[in-house]
XYZ file of C-alpha atoms in Angstrom:
212
model
C 26.610 -67.317 -77.946
C 28.048 -70.783 -77.506
C 26.287 -74.041 -78.343
C 27.355 -77.361 -76.860
C 25.962 -80.610 -78.271
C 26.455 -83.369 -75.691
C 27.998 -86.330 -77.490
C 27.469 -89.360 -75.264
C 26.007 -92.826 -76.003
C 23.576 -92.639 -73.067
C 22.291 -89.293 -74.327
C 21.795 -90.712 -77.829
C 20.082 -93.837 -76.465
C 17.555 -91.893 -74.362
C 16.914 -89.391 -77.133
C 16.108 -92.201 -79.571
C 13.380 -93.516 -77.267
C 12.014 -89.994 -76.762
C 11.700 -89.590 -80.533
C 9.713 -92.816 -80.922
C 6.002 -91.988 -81.300
C 5.124 -95.226 -79.482
C 6.710 -93.983 -76.234
C 3.901 -93.213 -73.774
C 3.740 -90.115 -71.559
C 4.962 -91.726 -68.297
C 7.980 -93.221 -70.078
C 8.595 -89.967 -71.929
C 8.620 -87.979 -68.678
C 10.997 -90.435 -66.997
C 13.442 -90.466 -69.909
C 13.298 -86.685 -70.311
C 14.090 -86.392 -66.604
C 17.101 -88.707 -66.972
C 18.286 -86.940 -70.112
C 18.107 -83.536 -68.431
C 20.349 -84.762 -65.612
C 22.941 -85.826 -68.197
C 22.696 -82.446 -69.943
C 22.868 -80.654 -66.604
C 26.157 -82.387 -65.828
C 27.678 -80.693 -68.880
C 25.801 -77.415 -68.414
C 27.151 -76.953 -64.881
C 30.772 -77.591 -65.771
C 31.489 -73.876 -65.213
C 29.204 -73.370 -62.217
C 30.766 -70.890 -59.810
C 32.361 -72.299 -56.665
C 34.347 -71.092 -53.674
C 37.065 -72.704 -51.583
C 36.104 -74.068 -48.153
C 37.968 -75.814 -45.387
C 36.531 -79.057 -43.990
C 37.480 -81.760 -41.517
C 37.315 -85.361 -42.665
C 37.323 -88.336 -40.243
C 41.088 -88.456 -40.853
C 42.362 -84.885 -41.217
C 41.585 -81.363 -42.343
C 41.541 -80.493 -46.024
C 40.076 -78.031 -48.483
C 37.298 -78.419 -51.007
C 34.754 -76.394 -52.954
C 31.083 -75.558 -52.635
C 28.678 -73.600 -54.793
C 29.220 -69.904 -54.255
C 26.624 -67.235 -53.475
C 24.401 -65.976 -54.887
C 23.068 -69.439 -55.607
C 22.297 -70.478 -59.197
C 18.756 -69.864 -60.412
C 16.879 -72.484 -62.429
C 14.038 -71.139 -64.596
C 11.760 -73.593 -66.433
C 9.629 -72.117 -69.210
C 6.033 -73.209 -68.619
C 4.564 -75.640 -69.318
C 6.940 -78.097 -70.989
C 9.978 -76.807 -69.082
C 8.430 -78.124 -65.865
C 9.129 -81.632 -67.104
C 12.841 -80.801 -66.996
C 12.911 -79.253 -63.536
C 13.334 -82.341 -61.373
C 16.209 -83.657 -63.463
C 17.977 -80.307 -63.101
C 17.509 -79.738 -59.381
C 18.549 -83.323 -58.676
C 22.025 -82.214 -59.722
C 21.712 -78.711 -58.214
C 19.595 -79.224 -55.081
C 20.680 -75.922 -53.504
C 19.673 -73.847 -56.533
C 16.729 -71.492 -56.318
C 13.855 -71.949 -58.752
C 11.983 -69.284 -60.690
C 9.256 -69.639 -63.304
C 8.607 -67.981 -66.634
C 5.318 -68.473 -68.450
C 5.485 -67.891 -72.197
C 3.090 -68.619 -75.029
C 3.803 -68.741 -78.753
C 1.407 -67.344 -81.342
C 1.044 -70.205 -83.819
C 0.542 -67.785 -86.738
C 3.334 -65.284 -86.117
C 5.512 -67.758 -84.129
C 6.277 -64.898 -81.720
C 6.443 -65.552 -77.982
C 4.933 -63.368 -75.277
C 5.213 -63.520 -71.484
C 2.105 -64.174 -69.401
C 3.643 -64.946 -65.983
C 6.937 -64.475 -64.120
C 8.139 -65.551 -60.700
C 11.780 -64.698 -60.082
C 13.935 -61.990 -58.492
C 13.862 -58.519 -60.022
C 17.649 -58.284 -59.697
C 19.670 -61.160 -61.163
C 23.017 -59.365 -61.037
C 25.836 -61.821 -60.436
C 23.525 -64.832 -60.806
C 24.144 -67.818 -63.029
C 20.788 -68.707 -64.567
C 19.798 -72.035 -66.141
C 16.772 -71.855 -68.459
C 14.854 -75.064 -69.184
C 12.965 -75.414 -72.474
C 12.724 -78.791 -74.232
C 12.693 -77.511 -77.809
C 14.788 -74.784 -79.417
C 12.702 -74.578 -82.578
C 12.203 -71.115 -84.086
C 14.173 -69.606 -81.205
C 11.564 -66.947 -80.451
C 10.619 -68.273 -77.020
C 14.184 -68.623 -75.781
C 15.213 -65.238 -77.168
C 12.323 -63.572 -75.348
C 13.032 -65.506 -72.141
C 16.747 -64.768 -72.154
C 16.049 -61.127 -72.960
C 13.899 -60.952 -69.828
C 16.678 -62.488 -67.730
C 19.361 -60.175 -69.102
C 17.102 -57.161 -68.523
C 17.118 -58.150 -64.845
C 20.909 -58.199 -64.746
C 21.780 -61.860 -65.432
C 25.355 -62.058 -66.709
C 25.660 -65.814 -67.303
C 22.727 -67.666 -68.896
C 22.709 -71.319 -69.939
C 19.742 -72.786 -71.810
C 19.158 -76.540 -71.593
C 17.187 -77.992 -74.526
C 16.489 -81.597 -75.437
C 16.605 -80.717 -79.138
C 17.506 -77.734 -81.293
C 16.861 -76.728 -84.909
C 19.539 -74.963 -86.961
C 17.143 -72.112 -87.783
C 16.563 -71.430 -84.093
C 20.272 -71.589 -83.317
C 21.054 -69.144 -86.127
C 18.361 -66.700 -84.994
C 19.637 -66.799 -81.418
C 23.178 -66.164 -82.604
C 21.975 -63.076 -84.486
C 19.578 -61.710 -81.876
C 21.794 -62.438 -78.860
C 25.130 -61.547 -80.416
C 27.539 -60.654 -77.630
C 25.198 -61.839 -74.867
C 26.592 -64.181 -72.165
C 24.591 -67.195 -73.357
C 25.352 -70.904 -73.748
C 22.987 -73.510 -75.208
C 23.401 -77.139 -74.129
C 21.430 -79.705 -76.134
C 21.325 -83.400 -76.961
C 21.199 -82.795 -80.734
C 20.805 -80.213 -83.479
C 18.305 -81.684 -85.928
C 17.861 -81.177 -89.677
C 15.372 -78.312 -90.009
C 11.999 -76.830 -89.137
C 8.872 -77.750 -91.064
C 6.271 -75.282 -92.305
C 4.512 -75.391 -88.906
C 7.639 -74.513 -86.939
C 8.221 -78.052 -85.626
C 11.677 -79.620 -85.475
C 12.357 -82.381 -88.040
C 12.838 -85.262 -87.315
C 12.240 -83.978 -83.776
C 9.994 -85.667 -81.241
C 6.707 -83.809 -81.641
C 5.275 -81.342 -79.134
C 7.264 -81.936 -75.933
C 4.513 -80.612 -73.656
C 1.879 -82.874 -75.218
C 4.250 -85.850 -75.149
C 4.934 -85.286 -71.431
C 1.463 -84.419 -70.180
C -1.011 -85.318 -72.902
C -3.173 -82.882 -74.820
C -5.216 -80.613 -72.556
C -8.387 -79.716 -74.402
C -9.777 -76.246 -73.775
């Protein structure tokens, strides 16, 4: 597994505002959207392309376009939805799947409750969207599902990561074709499994707290 921390002043600037507890939900969503586009620029550096011939107003030349099968973008519900627009803005021809996962707050284990994506992902580059790589359980389960369907190139985009989650992914996904792209690797997890200093619960920060 590879991890790539995007070192850019615009990334750091937007992340600082996202961390601030005074940032309201509309502002948080907008900045998360902008930050994802910056991360996506780095995450797609190795996106697969093919040569094409074109005719400009002046002459003929050659260029590149995204190859088939098209990349698949998979947000993890619900917080990953807040990253989707920023990703498809950069990859408008990508297909979109969905993966619903829930974490048990006592065991910190993730389980799948909904999927919407092709059964066969052979030859597909897949981009998984999950704001927080905390314990790593959710991403490990999600990526395991993708690999079981034949995905051979998986990139996870996360706003933040914790070293414990990164280490667990490296152990559990050793040898798997996985890259993690994130804005920062923070200090640690607290006793509740939240990233420190972090930015709180990304889903609640984006959409508010939905009372059951």
